């Protein structure tokens, strides 16, 4: 209804009020005057839902989220709260393109003091990434980490319906959790993952109560640490490969630096080296970005040589002599 129409409607109502005969029958026939009821804003509705979620769950957080954040944060971490894995959300560590990471107080069910909850942003707030390259050769995983085979779900995925997009979204999250779990078990330098929910992953927190670990990108390493850390990262790239994973988005932005040590994070886009046509190039890009960062710290490794050597050893030769022996690549130190 446009404003003009509305105006005439009302006008005729008023006119009727002054000219109407005041008998019962006419009163009954009379149209009701539409009283203007203020519409609830989207923010009011979100706030109401968030309040219900928080209160019903008996879950109040030290951290005060913004209005839009509150709903998705509380919904996502409430299962962790219910399982007593966390007892509070203390601070927002970082709002990223795809996810927000929060520092949480661990619950009685956990052995650490602090945990990190990576909460994926609702689809409309997330930056759409060009994900086709990562999806090649990937199985779609459900919440339990099993391959999606149900024909209705497969149809929804193909049609990219809302339901299909949700399945795809869960699959990213579960891939991240599965990869982190396997890598952590294998001794890789990744945060220990604890639990995965519909929209969040709970994992080891790197940092302390005052600050989260910075990314490698934002620190300048002392020379005495740089060589060891470069070796450690190259070793981890190789370890990942032996477990069937390539990070796919590795760079100094996705490595945390804390107590002179490194931890690799951010795994939703992990790819399978044998099933993805672009695996070699994605591996090379990961290695190149790590080498570029260390070149700025005056440590030089030829990324192409390293990647080629790695690939040869793992995919062209015997599979049992797998892990790097450090003499296979050389680090040149410049003054
Ligand atoms: N386990 C953790 N402990 C401490 N801080 C963390 C942890 N995991 C992630 N972070 C912080 O949260 C940021 C975002 O995490 P992550 O890289 O996994 O998500 P993202 O959506 O890719 O974000 P971005 O777009 O910023 O890369 C990281 O850069 C880091 O600062
Ligand atoms: Mg990241």
Coordinates of C-alpha atoms and ligand atoms in Angstrom, one line a residue:
X1 CA 0.0 0.0 0.0
X2 CA 1.5 3.3 -0.9
X3 CA 1.2 6.5 1.2
X4 CA -1.3 8.2 -1.1
X5 CA -3.7 5.3 -0.9
X6 CA -3.3 5.2 2.8
X7 CA -4.0 8.8 3.1
X8 CA -7.3 8.6 1.2
X9 CA -8.4 5.6 3.1
X10 CA -7.9 7.4 6.4
X11 CA -9.5 10.5 5.0
X12 CA -12.6 8.7 4.1
X13 CA -12.7 7.1 7.5
X14 CA -12.6 10.5 9.2
X15 CA -15.2 11.8 6.9
X16 CA -17.4 8.9 7.7
X17 CA -17.0 9.5 11.4
X18 CA -18.5 13.0 11.0
X19 CA -21.3 12.1 8.7
X20 CA -22.3 8.7 9.9
X21 CA -25.6 7.9 11.4
X22 CA -24.9 6.7 14.9
X23 CA -27.2 3.6 14.9
X24 CA -25.9 0.1 15.8
X25 CA -26.1 -1.3 12.3
X26 CA -24.1 1.5 10.7
X27 CA -21.6 1.2 13.6
X28 CA -21.1 -2.5 12.8
X29 CA -20.7 -1.8 9.1
X30 CA -18.2 0.8 9.8
X31 CA -14.7 0.0 8.8
X32 CA -12.2 -0.1 11.7
X33 CA -9.7 2.7 11.7
X34 CA -6.3 1.3 11.2
X35 CA -4.3 2.4 14.1
X36 CA -0.7 2.8 13.4
X37 CA 1.3 0.2 15.3
X38 CA 5.0 0.9 15.4
X39 CA 6.8 -1.9 13.6
X40 CA 9.6 -3.6 15.5
X41 CA 12.9 -3.0 14.0
X42 CA 15.2 -5.8 13.0
X43 CA 17.5 -4.8 15.8
X44 CA 14.7 -5.1 18.4
X45 CA 13.8 -8.5 17.2
X46 CA 17.4 -9.7 17.2
X47 CA 17.8 -8.3 20.8
X48 CA 14.7 -10.1 22.0
X49 CA 15.8 -13.4 20.5
X50 CA 19.3 -13.0 22.0
X51 CA 17.9 -12.2 25.4
X52 CA 15.8 -15.3 25.3
X53 CA 18.7 -17.5 24.2
X54 CA 20.9 -16.0 26.9
X55 CA 18.4 -16.2 29.7
X56 CA 16.9 -19.5 28.9
X57 CA 20.3 -21.0 28.8
X58 CA 21.2 -19.3 32.1
X59 CA 24.2 -18.0 30.2
X60 CA 25.5 -14.5 30.7
X61 CA 28.8 -13.5 29.3
X62 CA 31.4 -11.1 30.6
X63 CA 32.0 -10.0 27.0
X64 CA 29.2 -7.7 25.8
X65 CA 28.5 -8.5 22.1
X66 CA 27.0 -6.0 19.7
X67 CA 23.4 -6.4 18.9
X68 CA 23.9 -8.4 15.7
X69 CA 26.7 -10.5 17.1
X70 CA 24.8 -11.5 20.2
X71 CA 22.4 -13.9 18.5
X72 CA 24.9 -15.9 16.5
X73 CA 27.5 -15.9 19.3
X74 CA 25.1 -17.2 22.0
X75 CA 23.5 -19.7 19.7
X76 CA 26.9 -21.0 18.5
X77 CA 28.6 -21.4 21.9
X78 CA 25.6 -22.4 24.0
X79 CA 26.2 -26.2 23.4
X80 CA 29.8 -25.7 24.7
X81 CA 28.3 -24.0 27.8
X82 CA 25.8 -26.8 28.3
X83 CA 28.5 -29.4 28.0
X84 CA 30.4 -27.4 30.6
X85 CA 33.3 -27.0 28.3
X86 CA 33.2 -23.3 28.7
X87 CA 31.7 -21.1 31.5
X88 CA 32.0 -17.6 30.0
X89 CA 32.9 -15.6 27.0
X90 CA 35.6 -13.2 28.0
X91 CA 36.6 -11.2 25.0
X92 CA 36.5 -11.0 21.2
X93 CA 40.0 -11.9 19.9
X94 CA 39.3 -11.0 16.4
X95 CA 36.5 -10.4 13.9
X96 CA 37.7 -12.0 10.7
X97 CA 36.2 -12.2 7.2
X98 CA 34.5 -15.5 7.8
X99 CA 34.5 -16.0 11.6
X100 CA 34.9 -14.2 14.9
X101 CA 37.2 -15.8 17.4
X102 CA 36.5 -15.4 21.1
X103 CA 38.5 -16.1 24.2
X104 CA 36.4 -18.2 26.6
X105 CA 36.8 -19.2 30.2
X106 CA 37.1 -23.0 30.2
X107 CA 34.4 -25.0 32.1
X108 CA 34.9 -27.7 34.7
X109 CA 34.9 -30.3 31.8
X110 CA 38.2 -28.9 30.5
X111 CA 41.7 -29.1 31.7
X112 CA 42.8 -25.6 30.4
X113 CA 41.9 -22.2 31.8
X114 CA 41.1 -20.5 28.5
X115 CA 39.7 -21.8 25.2
X116 CA 39.2 -20.2 21.8
X117 CA 35.8 -20.4 20.1
X118 CA 35.9 -19.8 16.4
X119 CA 32.3 -18.8 15.5
X120 CA 31.4 -18.6 11.9
X121 CA 29.5 -15.4 10.9
X122 CA 26.0 -15.8 9.6
X123 CA 26.1 -16.2 5.8
X124 CA 24.9 -12.7 5.1
X125 CA 27.8 -11.2 7.1
X126 CA 30.4 -13.5 5.6
X127 CA 32.7 -12.6 2.7
X128 CA 32.0 -15.0 -0.1
X129 CA 35.2 -16.7 -1.0
X130 CA 35.9 -18.2 -4.4
X131 CA 35.8 -21.7 -3.0
X132 CA 35.5 -23.8 -6.2
X133 CA 39.2 -24.5 -6.3
X134 CA 39.1 -25.9 -2.7
X135 CA 36.0 -28.0 -3.3
X136 CA 37.5 -30.1 -6.1
X137 CA 37.8 -33.7 -5.0
X138 CA 36.4 -33.0 -1.6
X139 CA 33.8 -35.1 0.1
X140 CA 30.9 -33.3 1.7
X141 CA 30.9 -34.0 5.4
X142 CA 27.9 -34.0 7.9
X143 CA 28.0 -32.9 11.5
X144 CA 29.4 -36.3 12.5
X145 CA 32.3 -36.2 10.0
X146 CA 30.6 -38.7 7.7
X147 CA 30.3 -38.3 4.0
X148 CA 26.9 -36.9 2.9
X149 CA 25.3 -39.6 0.7
X150 CA 21.6 -39.0 1.2
X151 CA 20.0 -38.3 -2.1
X152 CA 17.8 -35.5 -0.8
X153 CA 20.8 -33.8 0.6
X154 CA 22.9 -34.3 -2.5
X155 CA 20.0 -32.8 -4.6
X156 CA 19.9 -29.8 -2.3
X157 CA 23.6 -29.4 -2.7
X158 CA 23.5 -29.5 -6.4
X159 CA 20.6 -27.1 -6.5
X160 CA 22.3 -24.8 -4.1
X161 CA 19.1 -24.3 -2.2
X162 CA 19.2 -22.8 1.3
X163 CA 19.3 -26.3 2.8
X164 CA 22.1 -27.2 0.4
X165 CA 24.1 -24.2 1.3
X166 CA 23.7 -25.1 5.0
X167 CA 25.0 -28.6 4.3
X168 CA 28.0 -27.1 2.4
X169 CA 28.6 -24.7 5.3
X170 CA 28.6 -27.5 7.9
X171 CA 31.0 -29.4 5.7
X172 CA 33.6 -26.5 5.7
X173 CA 33.4 -26.4 9.5
X174 CA 33.7 -30.2 9.9
X175 CA 36.6 -30.4 7.4
X176 CA 38.4 -27.8 9.6
X177 CA 37.7 -29.8 12.7
X178 CA 38.6 -33.1 11.2
X179 CA 41.8 -31.8 9.7
X180 CA 42.8 -30.1 13.0
X181 CA 42.0 -33.3 15.0
X182 CA 44.1 -35.5 12.7
X183 CA 47.0 -33.0 12.6
X184 CA 47.0 -32.5 16.4
X185 CA 47.0 -36.3 16.9
X186 CA 50.0 -36.5 14.5
X187 CA 51.9 -33.9 16.6
X188 CA 51.5 -31.0 14.2
X189 CA 51.8 -27.4 15.6
X190 CA 48.0 -26.7 15.6
X191 CA 45.7 -25.8 18.4
X192 CA 44.1 -28.8 20.1
X193 CA 40.5 -29.0 18.9
X194 CA 37.9 -29.9 21.5
X195 CA 34.5 -29.7 20.0
X196 CA 32.6 -28.8 16.9
X197 CA 29.1 -27.3 16.9
X198 CA 26.7 -26.3 14.1
X199 CA 28.5 -23.0 13.7
X200 CA 31.6 -23.0 15.9
X201 CA 34.8 -24.8 16.8
X202 CA 36.1 -24.9 20.3
X203 CA 39.9 -25.2 20.5
X204 CA 43.0 -24.6 22.5
X205 CA 43.6 -20.8 23.0
X206 CA 47.0 -19.5 22.2
X207 CA 47.8 -16.5 24.4
X208 CA 46.9 -15.4 27.9
X209 CA 44.1 -13.6 29.7
X210 CA 45.4 -10.2 28.7
X211 CA 46.1 -10.8 25.0
X212 CA 45.8 -13.5 22.3
X213 CA 48.9 -14.5 20.5
X214 CA 49.7 -12.1 17.6
X215 CA 50.0 -13.5 14.1
X216 CA 53.5 -14.0 12.7
X217 CA 52.7 -11.3 10.2
X218 CA 52.6 -8.7 13.0
X219 CA 55.9 -9.6 14.7
X220 CA 59.5 -9.2 13.7
X221 CA 61.4 -12.2 14.7
X222 CA 64.8 -12.1 16.4
X223 CA 67.3 -13.8 14.2
X224 CA 68.1 -16.5 16.7
X225 CA 64.4 -17.7 16.5
X226 CA 63.8 -17.2 12.8
X227 CA 65.8 -20.2 11.5
X228 CA 64.2 -22.7 13.9
X229 CA 60.7 -21.4 13.2
X230 CA 61.1 -21.6 9.5
X231 CA 62.3 -25.2 9.8
X232 CA 59.4 -25.9 12.0
X233 CA 56.9 -24.5 9.6
X234 CA 58.4 -26.4 6.6
X235 CA 58.4 -29.5 8.7
X236 CA 54.7 -29.0 9.5
X237 CA 53.9 -28.5 5.8
X238 CA 55.4 -31.8 5.1
X239 CA 53.8 -33.5 8.1
X240 CA 50.4 -32.2 6.8
X241 CA 51.2 -33.7 3.4
X242 CA 52.0 -37.1 4.9
X243 CA 48.6 -37.0 6.6
X244 CA 46.8 -36.2 3.3
X245 CA 46.3 -32.4 3.8
X246 CA 47.5 -29.2 2.2
X247 CA 46.6 -26.1 4.2
X248 CA 45.6 -24.1 1.2
X249 CA 45.7 -20.7 2.8
X250 CA 48.9 -20.7 4.7
X251 CA 50.7 -17.4 5.2
X252 CA 52.1 -15.5 8.1
X253 CA 48.5 -14.3 8.7
X254 CA 47.5 -17.8 9.6
X255 CA 50.3 -18.6 12.0
X256 CA 50.3 -17.5 15.6
X257 CA 53.4 -16.5 17.5
X258 CA 53.6 -17.1 21.2
X259 CA 56.5 -17.8 23.6
X260 CA 58.9 -18.0 20.7
X261 CA 56.9 -20.7 19.1
X262 CA 54.5 -21.0 16.1
X263 CA 51.0 -22.5 15.8
X264 CA 49.2 -22.9 12.4
X265 CA 45.5 -22.0 12.4
X266 CA 42.6 -21.6 10.0
X267 CA 41.9 -24.9 8.2
X268 CA 38.4 -24.8 6.6
X269 CA 39.8 -24.8 3.1
X270 CA 42.3 -27.7 3.5
X271 CA 42.6 -29.8 0.4
X272 CA 43.5 -33.3 -0.4
X273 CA 46.8 -33.5 -2.4
X274 CA 45.8 -36.5 -4.5
X275 CA 42.3 -35.5 -5.3
X276 CA 42.6 -31.8 -6.1
X277 CA 43.9 -30.9 -9.6
X278 CA 45.4 -27.7 -8.2
X279 CA 47.1 -29.4 -5.3
X280 CA 50.6 -28.8 -6.4
X281 CA 50.1 -25.1 -7.1
X282 CA 48.3 -24.6 -3.8
X283 CA 51.1 -26.3 -2.0
X284 CA 53.6 -24.1 -3.8
X285 CA 51.7 -21.0 -2.9
X286 CA 51.6 -22.1 0.8
X287 CA 55.4 -22.7 0.8
X288 CA 56.1 -19.5 -1.2
X289 CA 54.2 -17.3 1.3
X290 CA 56.0 -18.8 4.2
X291 CA 59.3 -18.4 2.5
X292 CA 58.4 -14.8 1.5
X293 CA 57.8 -13.9 5.2
X294 CA 61.1 -15.4 6.3
X295 CA 63.0 -13.8 3.4
X296 CA 62.0 -10.5 5.1
X297 CA 63.6 -12.0 8.2
X298 CA 66.7 -12.7 6.1
X299 CA 66.2 -16.4 5.9
X300 CA 66.1 -17.7 2.4
X301 CA 64.7 -21.0 1.0
X302 CA 63.9 -21.5 -2.6
X303 CA 60.1 -22.3 -2.4
X304 CA 60.1 -23.9 -5.9
X305 CA 62.9 -26.3 -5.1
X306 CA 61.5 -27.1 -1.7
X307 CA 58.0 -27.8 -3.1
X308 CA 59.3 -29.8 -6.0
X309 CA 61.5 -31.9 -3.7
X310 CA 58.6 -32.5 -1.3
X311 CA 56.2 -33.6 -4.1
X312 CA 58.8 -35.9 -5.6
X313 CA 59.4 -37.6 -2.4
X314 CA 55.8 -38.1 -1.5
X315 CA 54.1 -38.7 -4.7
X316 CA 56.7 -40.0 -7.0
X317 CA 58.7 -42.3 -4.8
X318 CA 58.4 -44.8 -2.1
X319 CA 55.9 -43.8 0.5
X320 CA 57.7 -45.0 3.6
X321 CA 60.6 -42.6 3.6
X322 CA 58.4 -39.6 4.2
X323 CA 59.3 -37.1 6.7
X324 CA 61.8 -34.4 5.9
X325 CA 65.3 -34.7 7.0
X326 CA 66.5 -31.2 7.4
X327 CA 69.5 -31.7 5.1
X328 CA 67.2 -31.9 2.1
X329 CA 66.7 -28.2 1.9
X330 CA 69.1 -25.4 2.6
X331 CA 68.4 -22.2 4.4
X332 CA 70.6 -19.3 3.4
X333 CA 71.1 -16.6 6.0
X334 CA 71.7 -13.1 4.7
X335 CA 73.3 -10.3 6.6
Ligands
LIG1 N1 43.3 -20.8 18.8 C1 43.4 -19.5 18.8 N2 44.0 -18.8 19.8 C2 44.1 -17.4 19.8 N3 43.8 -16.7 18.8 C3 43.2 -17.3 17.7 C4 43.0 -18.7 17.6 N4 42.5 -19.0 16.5 C5 42.3 -17.8 15.8 N5 42.8 -16.8 16.5 C6 42.7 -15.4 16.1 O1 41.6 -15.1 15.4 C7 41.9 -14.7 14.0 C8 41.0 -15.3 13.0 O2 41.1 -16.7 13.0 P1 41.1 -17.5 11.7 O3 42.3 -17.1 10.9 O4 41.0 -18.9 12.0 O5 39.7 -17.1 11.0 P2 39.4 -16.2 9.6 O6 38.0 -16.2 9.5 O7 40.2 -16.8 8.5 O8 39.9 -14.8 10.0 P3 40.8 -13.9 9.0 O9 39.9 -13.5 7.9 O10 41.2 -12.8 9.9 O11 41.9 -14.8 8.6 C9 43.4 -15.1 13.9 O12 44.0 -14.2 13.0 C10 43.9 -15.0 15.3 O13 44.2 -13.6 15.6
LIG2 MG1 42.7 -16.5 8.9

